[in-house]
Amino acid sequence: MNPVDPAGIDTPIGYVDLERVRANAQRVADYAAQHGIAWRPHIKTHKSLEVARIQLEAGARGLTVATLREAEVMATLTNDLLLAYPPVGDAKLERLVRLPMSLDLKVALDSSDVLESVAAASAAADRVIGILVEQDVGLGRVGVQSSAEVVRLASLASSLDGVEFAGLMFYPGHIRVQEDEQTEALALVFEQLTDTYAALESAGFTAGIVSGGSTPTLWQSHAFPGLTEIRSGSCIFFDREGLALGVASHDDLAYTVLATVVSTAVPGHAVVDSGSKALAKESRGDGGFGVLFDHPGVLLESLSEEHGVLDLSQTDWRPVIGERVRIVPNHVCVSVNLQEALLAKDRDAHSMLTLEGRGRGPWTG
Amino acid sequence: MNPVDPAGIDTPIGYVDLERVRANAQRVADYAAQHGIAWRPHIKTHKSLEVARIQLEAGARGLTVATLREAEVMATLTNDLLLAYPPVGDAKLERLVRLPMSLDLKVALDSSDVLESVAAASAAADRVIGILVEQDVGLGRVGVQSSAEVVRLASLASSLDGVEFAGLMFYPGHIRVQEDEQTEALALVFEQLTDTYAALESAGFTAGIVSGGSTPTLWQSHAFPGLTEIRSGSCIFFDREGLALGVASHDDLAYTVLATVVSTAVPGHAVVDSGSKALAKESRGDGGFGVLFDHPGVLLESLSEEHGVLDLSQTDWRPVIGERVRIVPNHVCVSVNLQEALLAKDRDAHSMLTLEGRGRGPWTG
């Protein structure tokens, strides 16, 4: 990687601390290893080969992706890939079965429609794709609604050429509170999982893989009964959400958006050149769209497309035009997705980090 | 443009109806011409040369941009460009003064710091850049706070090499209500503008350009005293915001996101493959992140990164997996910014439309 001078870099631009990235990766990999579970990080957070390489070197068993672009890019790094999203339509199916034959490829889905089309495409390409049946454990977004439906799709997968039943996937994304307030919601998830294992066993199936967990429940993952792997993605960078939930501390924050103060004309405020097109306008119940890394009391109180307005009412700090600040976004994944590249810091050296998995094209299979 | 088969196009992808784009452009250009004001559309909405060409052919006098990338791309189409954003830092200043010398280039700003640095860079490049002083008329984001400050910056611009005072810019972005509820807020803007004109005149200045207006006040633009041009950008496509404010009707909607139903597992809902990475998660007071173009009663009730959840409680329509829908986003500009290209429909032909002005690089001057 060619060195760059950060002082000469224009803003806004995503800024990554690679030492922290390595530390975050190692901590999650060590935690997973300690509890005998695997870590298959969701690379939607970073979409970068370099960061995925760090995760794999730290001990990640494979990678999780959401898009075909991400799959194509990450298949160059690992032989163990989970597409955690139902591929619907010919364009996606064609790209799916064109992934390297050497890949241990798994797809998560929640319907016989998608299962049958994946099986047909896979069989026609003379390959076998592992099927994880996704079960809804409370989020109400996707996932079959009962253990009986899990068994039904497992049976269908077993009866079709081109696919094999590989296990269960769940995502407890409805649990977004601090660890000590998670007990009751977690117990309900545990109950559903246990019920599903029993139903599968009765029907003669084994859920080889149980892929679950989330970032808010990250350090409780070992308590999920039967869990074999976690997919947590944002734990590689963390964000304001992770801080608020107590799953990360300020020292773990590895991603910020580097911005420049461009206006101080309105009293009590300063305006930076980083708006919703660099941070994403994701609101939180407690207000604001981000905080300053070096002034955690300074809230990004509003966002236009290219303007971010800092609330200076709770600080004595008075920025001047041209001053640079680093913003911790509410949600890191969608902010990274808005960058064409990241400025990466590694000890005292800086370089540009490309995001090879970003985007969706080509749009035709 | 090469024809494409829309049935073979993967989703999600932004989808533009060029006949509606031309009609929208013509309506705004005609309205402006009728009232003797100019239209200098903000191309941040579309970032596309093809769409900008349509706006210029309809009668737009020039173009407005927010980023240097947008400026560089759009300078190939017009000789009249307004950078409606203060360029701060060497990288932006170097790119600014490297724009074609033949360009009638104007920059809006609100501080002597930025004015002095623009003047220095411009003088060193042996050119003259027009300065619009931005006044805050109520939004509280950027802009000088009084007519006296407008005069101070006009005087400073007149005293510096490399720049000349060209006029006033304002943005009444705090007015986001229906036309018939705008009267009081508009009167306050009118009062501030009139006061500023008087102060400028007393000091011997003429505001040659008065650049103002907004999309919510679009059809009231002629009522602003002294206005010479409007910049409205989203009126080329419109969105759910425009519908809610009554500034556009359903027939004016020229941009949607084409999406595919990928899950119907959760009762009362359907999930599409279009989430915050295709639509942008911009919340509204009345809830939801978008509506279906063909089923306006169906709200996009929640958004994850790649999932959009449709609320089916107010409709008898029951989509099936693989079915395609078109989503009207809350805010069109940030959705377009998430696309790598658009699928464009022109009568019965489809083609891919590139977004040349998207992105921010290169990051060094």
XYZ file of C-alpha atoms in Angstrom:
730
model
C 0.000 0.000 0.000
C 1.332 3.388 -0.984
C 1.827 5.807 1.886
C -0.291 8.955 1.833
C -0.074 12.179 3.785
C -3.287 12.488 5.819
C -2.919 16.268 5.987
C -3.353 16.435 2.218
C -6.431 14.197 2.104
C -9.683 15.915 1.299
C -12.693 15.397 3.535
C -15.134 13.860 4.232
C -13.563 10.428 4.186
C -13.919 7.324 6.343
C -10.900 6.858 8.587
C -9.851 3.492 9.957
C -7.343 2.656 12.675
C -5.900 -0.713 11.639
C -4.278 -1.380 15.015
C -7.706 -1.184 16.604
C -9.159 -3.314 13.804
C -6.636 -6.048 14.562
C -7.285 -5.776 18.298
C -11.068 -5.954 17.781
C -10.714 -8.954 15.467
C -8.443 -10.777 17.878
C -10.731 -10.157 20.849
C -13.798 -11.574 19.091
C -11.851 -14.512 17.632
C -10.357 -15.291 21.054
C -13.749 -15.066 22.743
C -15.262 -17.423 20.169
C -12.359 -19.881 20.407
C -12.526 -19.860 24.181
C -16.146 -21.011 23.987
C -15.655 -23.496 21.161
C -17.708 -21.551 18.641
C -16.669 -20.173 15.292
C -16.677 -16.570 14.108
C -17.876 -16.016 10.562
C -17.871 -12.190 10.437
C -20.375 -10.405 8.259
C -18.229 -8.375 5.893
C -21.120 -6.038 4.967
C -19.630 -3.761 7.624
C -16.358 -3.123 5.796
C -16.589 -4.700 2.293
C -12.788 -4.654 2.217
C -10.419 -7.499 1.346
C -7.744 -6.089 3.636
C -10.056 -6.048 6.670
C -11.428 -9.509 5.837
C -7.843 -10.777 5.682
C -7.233 -9.419 9.180
C -10.351 -11.228 10.424
C -9.293 -14.519 8.864
C -5.747 -14.189 10.201
C -7.157 -13.586 13.679
C -9.035 -16.872 13.468
C -12.351 -16.264 11.727
C -13.475 -19.603 10.247
C -15.066 -18.125 7.143
C -17.015 -15.089 6.046
C -20.637 -13.979 5.821
C -21.930 -11.839 2.957
C -25.256 -10.273 1.973
C -24.793 -9.501 -1.720
C -23.445 -11.324 -4.738
C -20.789 -8.654 -5.194
C -19.598 -9.285 -1.651
C -19.624 -13.026 -2.318
C -17.602 -12.742 -5.525
C -14.989 -10.550 -3.882
C -14.694 -12.535 -0.643
C -14.550 -15.904 -2.417
C -10.989 -14.933 -3.363
C -10.018 -15.053 0.323
C -11.872 -17.947 1.913
C -13.240 -21.401 1.074
C -16.081 -21.060 3.574
C -18.775 -18.553 2.689
C -22.312 -17.952 3.920
C -24.696 -15.876 1.827
C -26.997 -14.732 4.620
C -29.619 -13.444 2.223
C -32.125 -15.237 -0.028
C -30.968 -14.985 -3.673
C -34.099 -14.267 -5.708
C -34.189 -13.890 -9.486
C -32.127 -15.231 -12.343
C -29.398 -12.588 -12.154
C -28.537 -13.458 -8.553
C -28.887 -17.215 -9.072
C -26.553 -17.162 -12.060
C -23.928 -15.237 -10.137
C -24.389 -17.551 -7.154
C -23.657 -20.769 -9.018
C -20.730 -19.183 -10.866
C -18.863 -18.748 -7.557
C -15.769 -21.001 -7.359
C -16.622 -24.710 -7.240
C -14.004 -25.195 -4.511
C -16.064 -23.027 -2.169
C -18.004 -24.544 0.732
C -20.990 -22.323 -0.063
C -23.999 -21.963 2.183
C -27.167 -19.951 1.643
C -29.722 -18.917 4.252
C -33.387 -18.771 3.242
C -36.879 -19.042 4.640
C -39.129 -20.310 1.827
C -39.611 -23.324 -0.394
C -39.792 -20.927 -3.393
C -36.225 -19.744 -2.885
C -35.028 -23.206 -1.861
C -36.386 -24.778 -5.041
C -34.890 -22.137 -7.322
C -31.480 -22.350 -5.607
C -31.585 -26.152 -5.891
C -32.492 -26.010 -9.581
C -29.716 -23.552 -10.413
C -27.190 -25.410 -8.300
C -28.078 -28.834 -9.731
C -27.860 -27.442 -13.263
C -24.369 -26.175 -12.427
C -23.502 -29.610 -11.034
C -22.729 -28.378 -7.555
C -24.129 -28.715 -4.039
C -25.011 -25.689 -1.921
C -25.548 -25.968 1.831
C -28.888 -24.659 3.075
C -29.356 -22.885 6.387
C -33.006 -22.461 7.252
C -33.577 -19.065 8.807
C -35.912 -18.984 11.783
C -37.487 -15.801 13.147
C -36.707 -15.659 16.870
C -38.442 -12.351 17.550
C -37.310 -9.633 15.130
C -40.239 -10.230 12.770
C -38.275 -9.408 9.621
C -37.528 -12.686 7.859
C -37.418 -16.306 8.970
C -39.862 -19.172 9.237
C -42.298 -18.893 12.108
C -42.111 -22.340 13.740
C -39.930 -25.382 14.310
C -42.365 -27.337 12.110
C -41.513 -25.050 9.191
C -37.803 -25.514 9.842
C -38.354 -29.275 9.598
C -40.437 -28.873 6.449
C -37.666 -26.906 4.669
C -34.965 -29.275 5.986
C -36.928 -32.175 4.490
C -37.382 -30.367 1.200
C -33.655 -29.532 1.051
C -32.829 -33.194 1.674
C -35.106 -34.289 -1.145
C -33.722 -31.954 -3.815
C -30.614 -32.284 -5.960
C -28.126 -29.426 -5.827
C -28.623 -28.637 -2.135
C -28.183 -30.218 1.271
C -29.587 -29.226 4.641
C -26.699 -27.693 6.562
C -28.351 -26.199 9.623
C -30.142 -23.261 11.194
C -29.699 -19.509 11.073
C -31.214 -16.936 13.412
C -30.682 -13.275 14.199
C -31.858 -11.876 17.540
C -31.807 -8.327 16.174
C -34.789 -7.324 18.308
C -32.542 -7.362 21.386
C -30.994 -3.904 21.437
C -30.487 -3.195 25.115
C -27.578 -3.430 27.540
C -26.359 -6.908 28.487
C -27.918 -6.853 31.960
C -31.361 -6.122 30.487
C -31.223 -8.938 27.934
C -32.065 -11.892 30.194
C -35.778 -12.225 29.534
C -35.550 -11.737 25.759
C -32.642 -14.168 25.551
C -34.597 -16.820 27.480
C -37.342 -16.662 24.837
C -34.769 -17.189 22.084
C -33.205 -20.104 23.967
C -36.630 -21.718 24.279
C -37.321 -21.460 20.551
C -33.907 -22.847 19.639
C -34.298 -25.802 21.990
C -37.719 -26.545 20.554
C -36.341 -26.459 17.007
C -33.433 -28.781 17.828
C -35.907 -31.284 19.286
C -38.165 -31.095 16.251
C -35.227 -31.573 13.876
C -33.950 -34.518 15.879
C -37.382 -36.149 15.913
C -37.447 -35.862 12.140
C -34.002 -37.393 11.831
C -32.077 -34.196 11.066
C -29.018 -32.681 12.661
C -28.423 -28.948 12.538
C -24.724 -29.145 11.778
C -24.403 -25.400 11.766
C -26.305 -23.095 14.084
C -25.410 -19.576 12.996
C -26.655 -16.866 15.312
C -25.929 -14.013 17.653
C -25.697 -10.290 17.059
C -23.452 -7.433 18.089
C -25.552 -6.347 21.105
C -25.508 -9.942 22.404
C -21.899 -10.490 21.270
C -20.316 -11.294 24.626
C -23.297 -13.472 25.607
C -23.036 -15.650 22.496
C -21.725 -18.663 24.431
C -24.995 -18.806 26.365
C -27.087 -19.582 23.248
C -27.786 -23.331 23.416
C -26.302 -25.274 20.512
C -24.741 -22.252 18.805
C -21.837 -23.175 16.510
C -20.980 -19.774 15.069
C -21.538 -16.027 15.357
C -21.630 -13.584 12.484
C -21.111 -10.222 14.231
C -19.806 -7.711 11.719
C -19.841 -4.236 13.238
C -17.588 -5.414 16.113
C -14.649 -4.941 13.748
C -15.146 -1.144 13.832
C -17.946 -0.473 16.348
C -20.009 2.743 16.378
C -22.199 4.955 18.565
C -24.760 2.139 18.838
C -22.094 -0.197 20.219
C -21.023 2.476 22.714
C -24.616 3.083 23.808
C -25.222 -0.637 24.347
C -21.999 -1.014 26.307
C -20.692 -3.709 23.969
C -17.724 -1.480 23.086
C -15.730 1.266 24.772
C -14.285 4.439 23.307
C -10.912 2.690 22.925
C -12.490 0.091 20.626
C -13.793 2.611 18.077
C -11.826 1.895 14.900
C -13.848 3.898 12.354
C -14.671 7.583 12.233
C -15.461 10.024 9.470
C -12.798 12.675 9.039
C -14.505 16.028 8.442
C -13.577 19.695 8.162
C -15.275 22.671 9.803
C -16.632 24.874 7.004
C -18.875 27.376 8.811
C -19.177 28.908 12.256
C -21.593 31.644 11.230
C -24.528 30.470 13.353
C -23.946 31.043 17.102
C -23.683 27.891 19.229
C -23.004 25.704 16.218
C -20.278 24.673 13.839
C -20.878 23.078 10.472
C -18.712 20.317 9.022
C -18.488 19.042 5.440
C -19.862 15.652 6.403
C -23.575 15.077 5.992
C -25.941 12.243 5.253
C -23.950 11.352 2.114
C -20.928 10.508 4.296
C -22.488 9.358 7.572
C -26.029 8.159 6.723
C -28.917 9.867 8.517
C -29.823 7.116 10.949
C -31.662 8.498 13.921
C -31.507 7.163 17.474
C -33.976 7.434 20.320
C -31.505 9.539 22.279
C -31.059 12.053 19.467
C -28.238 13.078 17.201
C -26.551 11.464 14.225
C -23.103 10.961 15.682
C -20.628 12.339 18.210
C -17.133 13.745 17.916
C -14.408 11.214 18.685
C -12.204 13.792 20.427
C -15.085 15.679 22.061
C -17.610 12.985 23.017
C -19.934 15.620 24.477
C -20.359 17.275 21.087
C -23.375 15.880 19.287
C -23.980 16.003 15.547
C -27.449 17.437 15.993
C -28.613 17.575 12.379
C -27.545 16.355 8.958
C -28.202 17.648 5.490
C -26.668 15.990 2.468
C -23.262 17.662 2.701
C -23.641 19.576 5.986
C -23.346 18.259 9.532
C -24.298 20.637 12.337
C -22.412 20.313 15.631
C -24.123 21.396 18.842
C -21.584 23.417 20.833
C -23.909 24.131 23.763
C -22.336 21.471 26.020
C -18.673 22.292 25.395
C -16.185 25.118 25.790
C -14.401 23.988 22.635
C -14.780 26.493 19.792
C -13.614 25.125 16.446
C -12.291 27.361 13.688
C -12.897 27.066 9.958
C -10.520 24.534 8.451
C -10.185 22.541 11.688
C -10.548 18.795 11.280
C -12.703 16.587 13.457
C -13.503 12.878 13.566
C -17.127 11.799 13.785
C -18.340 8.521 15.293
C -21.431 7.623 13.242
C -24.558 6.096 14.753
C -24.281 3.036 12.487
C -20.925 2.203 10.990
C -21.993 -0.212 8.200
C -24.058 2.323 6.294
C -21.410 5.001 6.658
C -18.661 2.784 5.244
C -21.002 1.961 2.348
C -21.003 5.685 1.459
C -17.202 5.837 1.067
C -15.337 5.127 -2.153
C -12.241 4.254 -0.144
C -11.023 4.657 3.419
C -8.002 6.412 4.810
C -6.275 3.762 6.909
C -3.889 4.510 9.769
C -1.460 1.823 10.883
C 0.775 3.088 13.698
C 2.259 6.216 12.139
C 1.720 5.290 8.487
C -1.327 6.107 6.388
C -2.576 4.512 3.187
C -5.772 4.245 1.136
C -7.879 1.150 1.692
C -10.194 0.059 -1.115
C -13.688 -1.357 -0.590
C -13.767 -4.075 -3.218
C -17.094 -5.533 -2.119
C -19.008 -2.256 -2.315
C -21.766 -1.865 -4.902
C -24.105 -4.323 -6.532
C -23.321 -4.578 -10.218
C -23.216 -6.056 -12.705
C -26.994 -5.954 -12.859
C -27.421 -8.744 -15.336
C -26.435 -12.323 -14.653
C -27.265 4.324 -25.019
C -27.440 0.577 -25.321
C -30.881 -0.918 -24.842
C -31.297 -3.269 -21.879
C -34.027 -5.710 -20.958
C -35.507 -4.527 -17.641
C -36.720 -8.044 -16.825
C -33.112 -9.222 -16.712
C -31.896 -6.385 -14.480
C -31.017 -7.331 -10.932
C -32.502 -5.396 -8.042
C -32.337 -3.161 -6.109
C -31.668 -0.433 -8.639
C -32.845 3.152 -9.042
C -35.364 3.450 -11.857
C -35.973 6.684 -13.746
C -38.751 7.623 -16.137
C -37.131 10.028 -18.619
C -40.443 11.223 -20.050
C -41.428 12.414 -16.581
C -37.961 13.901 -16.086
C -38.391 15.974 -19.246
C -41.899 17.033 -18.208
C -40.722 18.018 -14.715
C -37.790 19.968 -16.152
C -39.988 21.785 -18.634
C -42.581 22.700 -16.011
C -40.013 24.288 -13.688
C -38.184 26.020 -16.535
C -41.488 27.388 -17.884
C -42.572 28.557 -14.440
C -39.244 30.346 -13.952
C -39.312 31.916 -17.416
C -42.887 33.073 -16.912
C -41.784 35.023 -13.837
C -38.526 36.304 -15.299
C -36.313 34.320 -12.992
C -33.662 31.778 -13.848
C -33.483 28.111 -12.887
C -30.047 26.848 -11.890
C -30.947 23.315 -10.761
C -28.919 21.687 -8.038
C -27.567 18.542 -9.674
C -26.810 16.882 -6.313
C -30.183 15.201 -6.823
C -29.170 13.217 -9.907
C -25.394 13.674 -10.462
C -25.981 12.603 -14.050
C -24.805 14.316 -17.236
C -27.814 13.020 -19.148
C -30.306 14.505 -16.687
C -28.382 17.788 -16.504
C -28.508 17.948 -20.301
C -32.290 17.610 -20.150
C -32.472 20.459 -17.618
C -30.302 22.740 -19.748
C -32.242 21.918 -22.904
C -35.481 22.763 -21.068
C -34.109 26.202 -20.285
C -32.036 25.992 -17.112
C -29.568 28.893 -17.172
C -26.738 27.029 -15.497
C -26.148 24.425 -12.808
C -25.613 24.298 -9.074
C -23.238 21.813 -7.452
C -22.157 20.950 -3.903
C -18.931 19.013 -4.436
C -15.822 19.460 -6.548
C -16.534 16.155 -8.296
C -19.935 17.476 -9.309
C -18.315 20.719 -10.463
C -15.681 18.960 -12.579
C -18.267 16.763 -14.258
C -20.876 19.461 -14.858
C -18.337 21.984 -16.160
C -18.268 19.890 -19.331
C -21.918 20.853 -19.962
C -22.355 24.466 -18.930
C -20.414 27.716 -18.732
C -22.396 28.912 -15.730
C -21.759 27.062 -12.485
C -22.493 27.804 -8.847
C -20.648 25.884 -6.139
C -23.204 26.297 -3.365
C -20.818 25.070 -0.708
C -17.782 26.702 0.923
C -14.591 25.070 -0.420
C -12.304 24.633 2.607
C -8.809 23.187 2.498
C -6.077 23.020 -0.121
C -7.422 19.926 -1.907
C -10.770 21.594 -2.668
C -9.225 24.973 -3.521
C -6.792 23.401 -5.981
C -9.586 21.526 -7.718
C -11.724 24.678 -7.726
C -9.238 26.861 -9.538
C -8.382 24.080 -12.011
C -11.951 24.190 -13.351
C -12.082 25.509 -16.952
C -11.068 29.162 -17.236
C -13.978 29.749 -19.614
C -16.425 28.995 -16.810
C -18.457 31.759 -15.183
C -17.769 30.281 -11.762
C -19.499 31.402 -8.592
C -18.976 30.228 -5.023
C -21.288 30.729 -2.054
C -19.730 31.249 1.369
C -20.391 32.842 4.729
C -17.009 33.762 6.246
C -14.021 35.963 5.605
C -11.782 32.933 6.229
C -13.180 31.068 3.242
C -13.460 34.235 1.153
C -9.788 35.079 1.699
C -8.593 31.567 0.863
C -10.724 31.394 -2.291
C -9.450 34.806 -3.356
C -5.825 33.818 -2.776
C -6.158 30.580 -4.750
C -8.104 32.277 -7.514
C -5.695 35.216 -7.822
C -2.741 32.820 -7.913
C -4.460 31.005 -10.780
C -5.005 34.338 -12.508
C -8.773 34.049 -12.596
C -11.800 35.770 -11.033
C -14.444 33.866 -9.109
C -17.836 35.389 -8.342
C -18.798 35.426 -4.672
C -22.329 34.913 -3.405
C -22.634 35.753 0.258
C -24.921 33.255 1.957
C -27.358 34.701 4.467
C -29.212 32.597 7.034
C -32.926 33.362 6.677
C -34.126 30.991 9.379
C -32.739 27.487 8.905
C -29.847 28.081 11.300
C -27.418 25.881 9.400
C -25.005 28.149 7.551
C -25.125 31.765 6.435
C -24.210 35.119 7.932
C -26.586 36.396 10.585
C -27.262 39.994 9.518
C -27.372 42.374 6.602
C -24.346 44.136 8.132
C -22.345 40.930 7.753
C -23.469 40.591 4.140
C -22.141 44.089 3.507
C -18.895 43.321 5.333
C -18.217 40.267 3.127
C -19.301 42.127 -0.017
C -16.789 44.839 0.846
C -14.068 42.320 1.525
C -14.785 40.539 -1.777
C -14.541 43.853 -3.602
C -11.179 44.621 -2.024
C -9.512 41.309 -2.866
C -7.907 40.149 -6.098
C -9.228 36.932 -7.620
C -12.845 37.450 -6.589
C -15.747 39.823 -7.163
C -18.958 40.299 -5.244
C -21.689 38.705 -7.355
C -24.711 38.658 -5.060
C -26.651 36.920 -2.347
C -27.600 33.327 -1.667
C -30.244 32.073 0.762
C -32.035 28.805 1.421
C -35.381 28.826 3.253
C -35.016 25.150 4.161
C -36.807 25.678 7.494
C -40.103 26.045 5.602
C -41.320 22.471 5.189
C -45.081 22.808 5.237
C -47.813 22.987 2.615
C -47.991 26.145 0.520
C -51.042 27.548 2.324
C -49.242 27.337 5.679
C -46.099 29.124 4.468
C -47.335 32.722 4.604
C -45.958 33.789 7.973
C -42.559 32.149 7.557
C -42.226 33.568 4.041
C -43.019 37.084 5.272
C -40.081 36.869 7.695
C -37.783 35.848 4.840
C -39.077 38.675 2.648
C -38.348 41.154 5.459
C -34.757 39.964 5.852
C -34.110 40.079 2.105
C -35.513 43.608 1.795
C -33.368 44.758 4.705
C -30.259 43.235 3.097
C -30.918 44.855 -0.287
C -31.224 48.243 1.447
C -28.007 47.722 3.400
C -26.133 46.687 0.253
C -27.463 49.664 -1.663
C -26.476 52.080 1.120
C -22.960 50.681 0.932
C -22.854 51.071 -2.844
C -23.319 47.405 -3.769
C -25.767 45.699 -6.082
C -26.728 42.088 -5.547
C -26.588 41.086 -9.196
C -27.621 37.539 -8.377
C -30.101 36.631 -5.676
C -30.149 32.853 -5.560
C -32.846 31.373 -3.376
C -35.927 29.277 -2.994
C -36.386 25.629 -2.156
C -38.485 22.720 -3.346
C -41.292 23.189 -0.747
C -41.581 26.857 -1.761
C -40.982 26.067 -5.453
C -44.232 27.400 -6.913
C -44.071 30.471 -4.633
C -40.594 31.470 -5.820
C -41.869 34.469 -7.800
C -43.095 36.027 -4.552
C -39.578 36.361 -3.073
C -38.629 40.035 -3.540
C -35.616 40.553 -5.780
C -35.070 36.862 -6.500
C -33.148 36.264 -9.736
C -32.816 32.486 -9.655
C -33.988 29.290 -7.990
C -31.889 26.185 -7.425
C -34.503 23.501 -6.746
C -33.003 20.103 -7.490
C -35.358 17.374 -6.272
C -38.163 18.732 -8.527
C -36.540 16.809 -11.376
C -37.535 13.492 -9.744
C -39.609 14.373 -6.655
C -40.154 11.966 -3.743
C -42.411 11.147 -0.811
C -41.496 14.482 0.799
C -42.660 16.347 -2.315
C -45.906 14.387 -2.304
C -46.487 15.098 1.389
C -45.914 18.830 0.904
C -48.228 18.920 -2.105
C -45.523 20.340 -4.370
C -45.792 17.238 -6.586
C -48.451 14.720 -7.509
C -48.126 10.990 -8.074
C -47.875 11.609 -11.830
C -44.748 13.696 -11.312
C -42.778 10.974 -9.538
C -39.907 10.153 -11.903
C -37.667 8.077 -9.603
C -38.380 4.882 -7.734
C -36.257 2.009 -6.490
C -36.987 -1.238 -8.259
C -37.016 -4.040 -5.698
C -37.859 -7.742 -5.503
C -39.906 -9.524 -2.854
C -37.584 -12.018 -1.134
C -39.577 -13.194 1.898
C -43.206 -13.484 2.971
C -42.525 -15.666 5.996
C -43.732 -13.192 8.612
C -47.533 -12.739 8.560
C -48.777 -9.308 7.544
C -45.466 -8.371 5.983
C -43.410 -8.845 2.856
C -39.694 -8.238 2.648
C -37.951 -6.705 -0.360
C -34.263 -6.661 -1.265
C -34.067 -2.907 -0.898
C -32.891 -1.546 2.420
C -31.048 1.459 3.765
C -28.179 0.824 1.336
C -30.528 1.458 -1.608
C -33.075 3.899 -0.178
C -31.366 5.673 2.764
C -33.015 5.400 6.155
C -34.458 8.895 6.408
C -37.328 9.003 8.838
C -40.364 11.256 8.615
C -42.711 12.512 11.282
C -45.554 10.518 9.740
C -43.603 7.251 9.818
C -42.219 4.888 7.243
C -39.250 5.029 4.891
C -41.113 5.002 1.583
C -44.295 3.867 -0.129
C -44.976 1.579 -3.053
C -45.501 3.411 -6.327
C -48.208 0.994 -7.487
C -49.764 0.490 -4.044
C -49.529 3.911 -2.377
C -51.199 2.544 0.764
C -48.344 0.124 1.358
C -45.759 1.663 3.643
C -42.139 0.578 3.927
C -42.348 0.306 7.673
C -38.761 -0.593 8.521
C -35.380 -0.782 6.838
C -32.302 -2.826 7.550
C -29.252 -2.602 5.327
C -30.505 -4.973 2.619
C -34.065 -5.644 3.833
C -37.130 -3.450 3.476
C -40.245 -4.541 5.335
C -43.609 -3.754 3.731
C -46.643 -3.342 5.972
C -49.513 -5.274 4.348
C -52.081 -4.435 7.025
C -53.803 -1.728 4.935
C -54.035 -3.637 1.642
C -55.571 -6.757 0.156
C -52.581 -7.128 -2.153
C -50.487 -10.183 -1.295
C -47.138 -10.249 -3.096
C -45.324 -13.456 -3.917
C -41.609 -14.146 -3.758
C -39.920 -12.897 -6.920
C -42.528 -10.189 -7.552
C -41.108 -6.776 -8.367
C -42.216 -3.527 -6.787
C -41.225 0.107 -7.142
C -40.537 2.115 -4.001
C -40.913 5.895 -3.702
C -38.204 6.909 -1.216
C -38.696 9.575 1.433
C -35.792 11.631 0.063
C -34.720 11.079 -3.510
C -31.271 12.742 -3.473
C -29.762 10.378 -0.910
C -31.272 7.333 -2.606
C -29.804 8.226 -6.001
C -26.450 8.720 -4.268
C -26.582 5.041 -3.242
C -26.905 3.794 -6.824
C -23.967 2.999 -9.086
C -26.164 3.581 -12.136
C -29.862 3.969 -12.862
C -32.156 1.974 -15.081
C -33.750 4.588 -17.325
C -37.052 4.137 -19.113
C -37.835 6.294 -22.134
C -41.206 5.382 -23.624
C -40.795 1.665 -24.227
C -36.999 1.563 -24.311
C -34.707 0.990 -21.349
C -31.046 1.815 -20.923
C -28.493 2.277 -18.149
C -27.841 5.835 -17.044
C -24.495 6.600 -15.411
C -24.036 8.974 -12.466
C -20.809 10.692 -13.432
C -20.898 13.238 -10.612
C -21.238 10.691 -7.827
C -18.405 10.268 -5.329
C -15.813 12.653 -3.974
C -12.369 11.578 -5.135
C -9.646 12.147 -5.882
C -8.896 13.001 -2.268
C -5.730 14.928 -2.909
C -5.581 18.176 -4.837
